[in-house]
Coordinates of N, CA and C in Angstrom, one line a residue:
X1 N -30.7 26.5 -2.9 CA -30.0 25.3 -3.1 C -29.8 24.5 -1.8
X2 N -29.4 25.2 -0.8 CA -29.2 24.6 0.5 C -30.4 23.9 1.0
X3 N -31.6 24.6 0.9 CA -32.8 24.0 1.4 C -33.1 22.6 0.7
X4 N -32.8 22.6 -0.6 CA -33.0 21.3 -1.3 C -32.1 20.2 -0.8
X5 N -30.8 20.5 -0.5 CA -29.9 19.5 0.0 C -30.4 19.0 1.4
X6 N -30.8 20.0 2.2 CA -31.3 19.6 3.5 C -32.5 18.7 3.4
X7 N -33.4 19.0 2.5 CA -34.6 18.2 2.3 C -34.2 16.8 1.9
X8 N -33.3 16.7 1.0 CA -32.9 15.3 0.5 C -32.3 14.6 1.7
X9 N -31.4 15.2 2.5 CA -30.8 14.6 3.6 C -31.9 14.2 4.6
X10 N -32.9 15.0 4.8 CA -33.9 14.7 5.8 C -34.7 13.5 5.3
X11 N -35.0 13.4 4.0 CA -35.8 12.3 3.4 C -34.9 11.0 3.5
X12 N -33.7 11.1 3.2 CA -32.8 10.0 3.2 C -32.6 9.5 4.7
X13 N -32.5 10.4 5.6 CA -32.4 10.0 7.0 C -33.6 9.3 7.5
X14 N -34.8 9.9 7.1 CA -36.1 9.3 7.5 C -36.2 7.9 6.9
X15 N -35.9 7.8 5.7 CA -36.0 6.5 5.0 C -35.1 5.4 5.7
X16 N -33.9 5.9 6.1 CA -33.0 5.0 6.8 C -33.6 4.5 8.1
X17 N -34.1 5.4 8.8 CA -34.7 5.0 10.1 C -35.9 4.1 9.9
X18 N -36.7 4.3 8.9 CA -37.9 3.5 8.7 C -37.4 2.1 8.3
X19 N -36.4 2.0 7.4 CA -35.8 0.8 6.9 C -35.2 0.0 8.1
X20 N -34.5 0.7 8.9 CA -33.8 0.0 10.0 C -34.9 -0.5 11.0
X21 N -35.9 0.2 11.2 CA -36.9 -0.2 12.2 C -37.7 -1.4 11.7
X22 N -37.9 -1.5 10.3 CA -38.6 -2.6 9.8 C -37.8 -3.9 9.6
X23 N -36.4 -3.7 9.7 CA -35.6 -4.9 9.6 C -35.1 -5.4 10.9
X24 N -35.5 -4.8 12.0 CA -35.2 -5.3 13.3 C -34.0 -4.6 13.9
X25 N -33.4 -3.6 13.2 CA -32.3 -2.9 13.8 C -32.7 -1.9 14.9
X26 N -33.9 -1.4 14.8 CA -34.4 -0.5 15.8 C -35.7 -1.0 16.3
X27 N -36.0 -1.0 17.5 CA -37.3 -1.4 18.1 C -37.6 -2.8 18.0
X28 N -36.6 -3.7 18.1 CA -36.8 -5.2 18.0 C -37.8 -5.6 19.1
X29 N -37.8 -5.0 20.3 CA -38.7 -5.4 21.3 C -40.1 -5.2 21.0
X30 N -40.4 -4.3 20.1 CA -41.8 -4.0 19.7 C -42.2 -4.9 18.5
X31 N -41.4 -5.8 18.0 CA -41.7 -6.6 16.8 C -42.9 -7.5 17.1
X32 N -43.8 -7.7 16.2 CA -44.9 -8.6 16.4 C -44.4 -10.0 16.6
X33 N -45.3 -10.8 17.2 CA -45.0 -12.2 17.5 C -44.6 -13.0 16.2
X34 N -45.3 -12.7 15.1 CA -45.1 -13.4 13.9 C -43.7 -13.1 13.4
X35 N -43.2 -11.9 13.5 CA -41.9 -11.5 13.0 C -40.8 -12.2 13.9
X36 N -41.1 -12.3 15.2 CA -40.1 -13.0 16.1 C -40.1 -14.4 15.8
X37 N -41.2 -15.0 15.5 CA -41.3 -16.4 15.2 C -40.5 -16.7 13.9
X38 N -40.7 -15.8 12.9 CA -39.9 -16.0 11.6 C -38.5 -15.9 11.9
X39 N -38.1 -14.9 12.7 CA -36.6 -14.7 13.0 C -36.0 -15.9 13.7
X40 N -36.8 -16.5 14.6 CA -36.4 -17.7 15.3 C -36.2 -18.8 14.3
X41 N -37.1 -19.0 13.4 CA -37.0 -20.0 12.4 C -35.8 -19.8 11.5
X42 N -35.5 -18.6 11.1 CA -34.3 -18.3 10.3 C -33.1 -18.6 11.1
X43 N -33.1 -18.2 12.3 CA -31.9 -18.5 13.2 C -31.6 -20.0 13.3
X44 N -32.7 -20.8 13.4 CA -32.5 -22.2 13.5 C -31.9 -22.8 12.2
X45 N -32.4 -22.3 11.1 CA -31.9 -22.7 9.8 C -30.4 -22.4 9.6
X46 N -30.1 -21.2 9.9 CA -28.7 -20.7 9.8 C -27.8 -21.5 10.8
X47 N -28.3 -21.8 11.9 CA -27.5 -22.6 12.9 C -27.2 -24.0 12.4
X48 N -28.0 -24.6 11.6 CA -27.8 -25.9 11.1 C -26.8 -25.9 9.9
X49 N -26.6 -24.7 9.3 CA -25.7 -24.7 8.1 C -24.2 -24.8 8.5
X50 N -23.5 -25.5 7.6 CA -22.0 -25.5 7.8 C -21.5 -24.1 7.4
X51 N -20.2 -23.9 7.7 CA -19.6 -22.6 7.4 C -19.5 -22.5 5.8
X52 N -19.3 -23.7 5.1 CA -19.2 -23.7 3.7 C -20.6 -23.2 3.1
X53 N -21.7 -23.7 3.7 CA -23.0 -23.4 3.2 C -23.3 -21.9 3.4
X54 N -22.9 -21.4 4.6 CA -23.1 -20.0 4.9 C -22.4 -19.1 3.9
X55 N -21.1 -19.5 3.6 CA -20.3 -18.7 2.7 C -20.9 -18.8 1.3
X56 N -21.3 -20.0 0.9 CA -21.9 -20.2 -0.4 C -23.2 -19.4 -0.7
X57 N -23.9 -19.2 0.4 CA -25.1 -18.4 0.3 C -24.9 -16.9 -0.2
X58 N -23.6 -16.5 -0.1 CA -23.3 -15.1 -0.5 C -23.1 -15.0 -2.0
X59 N -23.0 -16.1 -2.7 CA -22.7 -16.0 -4.1 C -23.9 -16.4 -5.0
X60 N -24.0 -15.6 -6.1 CA -25.0 -15.8 -7.1 C -24.3 -15.9 -8.5
X61 N -23.7 -17.1 -8.9 CA -22.9 -17.2 -10.1 C -23.8 -17.4 -11.3
X62 N -23.1 -17.3 -12.5 CA -23.6 -17.7 -13.8 C -23.3 -19.2 -14.0
X63 N -23.9 -19.7 -15.0 CA -23.6 -21.1 -15.4 C -24.0 -21.2 -16.9
X64 N -23.6 -22.3 -17.5 CA -24.0 -22.5 -18.9 C -25.1 -23.6 -19.0
X65 N -26.1 -23.4 -19.9 CA -27.1 -24.4 -20.2 C -28.5 -24.0 -19.9
X66 N -29.4 -24.7 -20.6 CA -30.8 -24.4 -20.5 C -31.5 -25.4 -19.5
X67 N -30.8 -26.3 -19.0 CA -31.4 -27.3 -18.0 C -30.5 -27.4 -16.8
X68 N -31.2 -27.6 -15.6 CA -30.4 -27.7 -14.4 C -29.6 -29.0 -14.3
X69 N -30.1 -30.1 -14.9 CA -29.4 -31.4 -14.8 C -28.9 -32.0 -16.1
X70 N -29.4 -31.5 -17.2 CA -28.9 -32.1 -18.5 C -28.7 -31.1 -19.6
X71 N -27.7 -30.2 -19.4 CA -27.4 -29.2 -20.4 C -26.7 -29.9 -21.6
X72 N -26.5 -29.2 -22.7 CA -25.8 -29.8 -23.8 C -24.4 -30.2 -23.5
X73 N -23.8 -31.0 -24.3 CA -22.4 -31.5 -24.1 C -21.5 -30.3 -24.1
X74 N -21.7 -29.3 -25.0 CA -20.9 -28.1 -25.0 C -21.0 -27.3 -23.7
X75 N -22.3 -27.1 -23.3 CA -22.5 -26.4 -22.0 C -21.9 -27.1 -20.8
X76 N -22.0 -28.4 -20.8 CA -21.3 -29.2 -19.7 C -19.8 -29.0 -19.7
X77 N -19.2 -29.0 -20.9 CA -17.8 -28.8 -21.0 C -17.4 -27.4 -20.5
X78 N -18.1 -26.4 -20.9 CA -17.8 -25.0 -20.5 C -18.0 -24.9 -18.9
X79 N -19.1 -25.5 -18.4 CA -19.2 -25.5 -16.9 C -18.1 -26.1 -16.2
X80 N -17.7 -27.3 -16.7 CA -16.6 -28.0 -16.1 C -15.3 -27.2 -16.2
X81 N -15.0 -26.6 -17.3 CA -13.8 -25.8 -17.5 C -13.8 -24.6 -16.6
X82 N -14.9 -23.9 -16.5 CA -14.9 -22.6 -15.7 C -15.4 -22.7 -14.3
X83 N -16.2 -23.7 -14.0 CA -16.8 -23.8 -12.7 C -16.5 -25.1 -11.9
X84 N -15.9 -26.0 -12.6 CA -15.5 -27.3 -11.9 C -16.6 -28.3 -11.7
X85 N -17.8 -28.1 -12.4 CA -18.9 -29.0 -12.3 C -19.5 -29.0 -13.7
X86 N -20.4 -30.0 -14.0 CA -21.0 -30.1 -15.3 C -22.3 -29.4 -15.4
X87 N -23.1 -29.3 -14.3 CA -24.4 -28.8 -14.4 C -24.6 -27.8 -13.2
X88 N -25.7 -27.0 -13.3 CA -26.0 -26.0 -12.3 C -26.5 -26.8 -11.0
X89 N -27.1 -28.0 -11.2 CA -27.5 -28.7 -10.0 C -26.2 -29.2 -9.2
X90 N -25.2 -29.6 -10.0 CA -23.9 -29.9 -9.3 C -23.2 -28.7 -8.7
X91 N -23.4 -27.5 -9.3 CA -22.8 -26.3 -8.8 C -23.4 -26.0 -7.4
X92 N -24.7 -26.1 -7.4 CA -25.5 -25.8 -6.1 C -25.1 -26.8 -5.0
X93 N -25.0 -28.1 -5.4 CA -24.6 -29.2 -4.4 C -23.2 -29.0 -3.9
X94 N -22.3 -28.6 -4.8 CA -20.9 -28.5 -4.4 C -20.6 -27.2 -3.7
X95 N -21.1 -26.1 -4.1 CA -20.7 -24.8 -3.5 C -21.8 -24.2 -2.7
X96 N -23.0 -24.8 -2.6 CA -24.1 -24.3 -1.7 C -24.5 -22.8 -2.1
X97 N -24.4 -22.4 -3.3 CA -24.6 -21.0 -3.7 C -26.0 -20.6 -3.3
X98 N -26.1 -19.3 -3.1 CA -27.4 -18.7 -2.6 C -28.4 -18.5 -3.8
X99 N -27.9 -18.5 -5.0 CA -28.7 -18.3 -6.2 C -27.9 -18.4 -7.4
X100 N -28.6 -18.1 -8.5 CA -28.0 -18.1 -9.8 C -28.5 -16.9 -10.6
X101 N -27.8 -16.6 -11.7 CA -28.2 -15.6 -12.6 C -28.2 -16.1 -14.0
X102 N -29.3 -15.8 -14.7 CA -29.5 -16.3 -16.1 C -29.0 -15.2 -17.1
X103 N -28.3 -15.7 -18.1 CA -27.9 -14.8 -19.2 C -28.4 -15.5 -20.5
X104 N -28.8 -14.7 -21.5 CA -29.0 -15.2 -22.8 C -27.8 -15.1 -23.6
X105 N -27.8 -15.7 -24.8 CA -26.6 -15.7 -25.7 C -25.5 -16.5 -25.2
X106 N -24.5 -15.8 -24.6 CA -23.2 -16.4 -24.2 C -23.4 -17.6 -23.2
X107 N -24.3 -17.5 -22.3 CA -24.5 -18.5 -21.2 C -25.5 -19.5 -21.6
X108 N -26.3 -19.2 -22.7 CA -27.3 -20.2 -23.2 C -28.3 -20.6 -22.1
X109 N -28.8 -19.7 -21.3 CA -29.8 -20.0 -20.2 C -31.2 -19.8 -20.7
X110 N -31.5 -19.0 -21.7 CA -32.8 -18.5 -21.9 C -33.3 -18.8 -23.3
X111 N -34.4 -19.5 -23.4 CA -35.0 -19.8 -24.7 C -36.4 -19.2 -24.8
X112 N -37.2 -19.7 -23.9 CA -38.6 -19.2 -23.9 C -39.2 -19.4 -22.4
X113 N -40.3 -18.8 -22.2 CA -40.9 -18.9 -20.8 C -41.0 -20.3 -20.2
X114 N -41.4 -21.2 -20.9 CA -41.6 -22.6 -20.4 C -40.2 -23.2 -20.0
X115 N -39.2 -23.0 -20.9 CA -37.9 -23.5 -20.6 C -37.3 -22.8 -19.4
X116 N -37.5 -21.5 -19.2 CA -37.1 -20.8 -18.0 C -37.7 -21.3 -16.8
X117 N -39.0 -21.6 -16.9 CA -39.7 -22.2 -15.7 C -39.2 -23.6 -15.3
X118 N -38.9 -24.4 -16.3 CA -38.3 -25.7 -16.1 C -36.9 -25.6 -15.5
X119 N -36.1 -24.7 -16.0 CA -34.8 -24.5 -15.5 C -34.9 -24.0 -14.0
X120 N -35.8 -23.1 -13.8 CA -35.9 -22.5 -12.4 C -36.4 -23.6 -11.4
X121 N -37.3 -24.4 -11.9 CA -37.8 -25.5 -11.0 C -36.6 -26.5 -10.7
X122 N -35.8 -26.8 -11.7 CA -34.6 -27.6 -11.5 C -33.6 -27.0 -10.5
X123 N -33.4 -25.7 -10.6 CA -32.5 -25.0 -9.7 C -33.1 -25.1 -8.3
X124 N -34.4 -24.9 -8.1 CA -35.0 -24.9 -6.8 C -35.0 -26.3 -6.2
X125 N -35.2 -27.4 -7.0 CA -35.1 -28.7 -6.5 C -33.7 -29.0 -6.0
X126 N -32.7 -28.5 -6.8 CA -31.3 -28.7 -6.3 C -31.0 -28.0 -5.0
X127 N -31.5 -26.8 -4.9 CA -31.3 -26.0 -3.6 C -32.0 -26.7 -2.5
X128 N -33.2 -27.2 -2.7 CA -34.0 -27.8 -1.6 C -33.5 -29.2 -1.3
X129 N -32.6 -29.8 -2.1 CA -32.0 -31.1 -1.8 C -30.7 -31.0 -1.0
X130 N -30.3 -29.8 -0.7 CA -29.1 -29.6 0.2 C -29.4 -30.0 1.6
X131 N -28.3 -30.4 2.4 CA -28.5 -30.8 3.8 C -29.3 -29.8 4.6
X132 N -29.1 -28.5 4.4 CA -30.0 -27.5 4.9 C -30.7 -26.8 3.8
X133 N -32.0 -27.3 3.5 CA -32.7 -26.8 2.3 C -33.0 -25.3 2.4
X134 N -32.6 -24.5 1.5 CA -32.9 -23.1 1.4 C -33.2 -22.8 0.0
X135 N -34.4 -22.2 -0.3 CA -34.7 -21.8 -1.7 C -33.7 -20.9 -2.3
X136 N -33.5 -21.1 -3.6 CA -32.5 -20.3 -4.3 C -33.0 -19.0 -4.8
X137 N -32.2 -18.0 -4.8 CA -32.5 -16.7 -5.4 C -32.2 -16.9 -6.9
X138 N -33.2 -16.6 -7.7 CA -33.0 -16.7 -9.2 C -33.1 -15.3 -9.8
X139 N -32.1 -14.9 -10.5 CA -32.1 -13.6 -11.1 C -31.8 -13.7 -12.6
X140 N -32.0 -12.7 -13.3 CA -31.8 -12.7 -14.8 C -31.2 -11.3 -15.2
X141 N -30.3 -11.4 -16.1 CA -29.8 -10.1 -16.7 C -30.8 -9.6 -17.7
X142 N -31.8 -8.8 -17.2 CA -32.9 -8.4 -18.0 C -33.2 -6.9 -17.6
X143 N -32.5 -6.0 -18.1 CA -32.6 -4.6 -17.8 C -33.8 -3.9 -18.5
X144 N -34.4 -4.6 -19.5 CA -35.4 -4.1 -20.3 C -34.9 -2.9 -21.1
X145 N -35.6 -2.3 -21.9 CA -35.1 -1.3 -22.8 C -34.2 -1.9 -23.9
X146 N -32.9 -1.5 -23.8 CA -32.0 -2.1 -24.8 C -31.7 -3.5 -24.6
X147 N -31.9 -4.0 -23.4 CA -31.7 -5.4 -23.1 C -33.0 -6.1 -22.7
X148 N -33.5 -6.9 -23.6 CA -34.7 -7.7 -23.3 C -34.4 -9.1 -23.6
X149 N -34.3 -9.9 -22.5 CA -33.9 -11.3 -22.6 C -35.1 -12.3 -22.9
X150 N -36.2 -11.9 -22.4 CA -37.4 -12.8 -22.7 C -38.3 -12.1 -23.6
X151 N -38.5 -12.6 -24.8 CA -39.2 -11.9 -25.9 C -40.7 -11.9 -25.8
X152 N -41.3 -11.8 -26.9 CA -42.8 -11.5 -27.0 C -43.7 -12.6 -26.4
X153 N -43.1 -13.8 -26.1 CA -44.0 -14.8 -25.6 C -44.2 -14.6 -24.1
X154 N -43.6 -13.6 -23.5 CA -43.8 -13.3 -22.1 C -44.4 -11.9 -22.0
X155 N -45.1 -11.6 -20.9 CA -45.7 -10.3 -20.7 C -44.6 -9.2 -20.6
X156 N -44.6 -8.2 -21.4 CA -43.6 -7.2 -21.4 C -44.1 -6.0 -20.5
X157 N -43.4 -5.8 -19.4 CA -43.7 -4.8 -18.4 C -42.8 -3.5 -18.7
X158 N -43.2 -2.4 -18.2 CA -42.4 -1.2 -18.5 C -41.0 -1.4 -17.8
X159 N -40.0 -0.7 -18.5 CA -38.6 -0.8 -18.0 C -38.5 0.1 -16.7
X160 N -37.3 0.0 -16.1 CA -37.0 0.7 -14.8 C -37.2 2.2 -14.9
X161 N -36.9 2.9 -16.1 CA -37.1 4.4 -16.1 C -38.6 4.8 -16.0
X162 N -39.5 3.9 -16.4 CA -41.0 4.3 -16.4 C -41.5 4.7 -15.1
X163 N -41.3 4.0 -14.0 CA -41.8 4.5 -12.7 C -41.2 5.8 -12.3
X164 N -39.9 6.0 -12.6 CA -39.3 7.3 -12.2 C -39.8 8.4 -13.0
X165 N -40.2 8.2 -14.3 CA -40.8 9.2 -15.1 C -42.2 9.6 -14.6
X166 N -42.8 8.6 -14.1 CA -44.2 8.8 -13.6 C -44.2 9.7 -12.3

């Protein structure tokens, strides 16, 4: 049993070192020129951001509605009551959020693949309209298995347990 624990620790430690080295925490001097150029570009973008925008980037909230700019009257009312804005585009403009998360049912964000694409394009347009344009992280509550948010009109891939079982 001891050997197995040591092996796991060794693998975990090795993975940590590899991850740290590829993210610039170790061996930054050896980073390729392209990586340094990318890092310089990111540093310039961050330097242009206000403190509010930097803080906003840490948040990925929910919202109500199937459209970034014209959700139903009921969804606008719920957004206003809970978030202080009527639309997700206003949410992004006001709070500079780093992304959004879609939910079906209670948040009314998901109907079909085309609607999700239109909503996502609207979210990206709102994010790129900010004073410091940064693309938005878009996520969905879609664990697969018992929770499938996008139905048969989209390609159904194996759930998270499948790679582990393989």
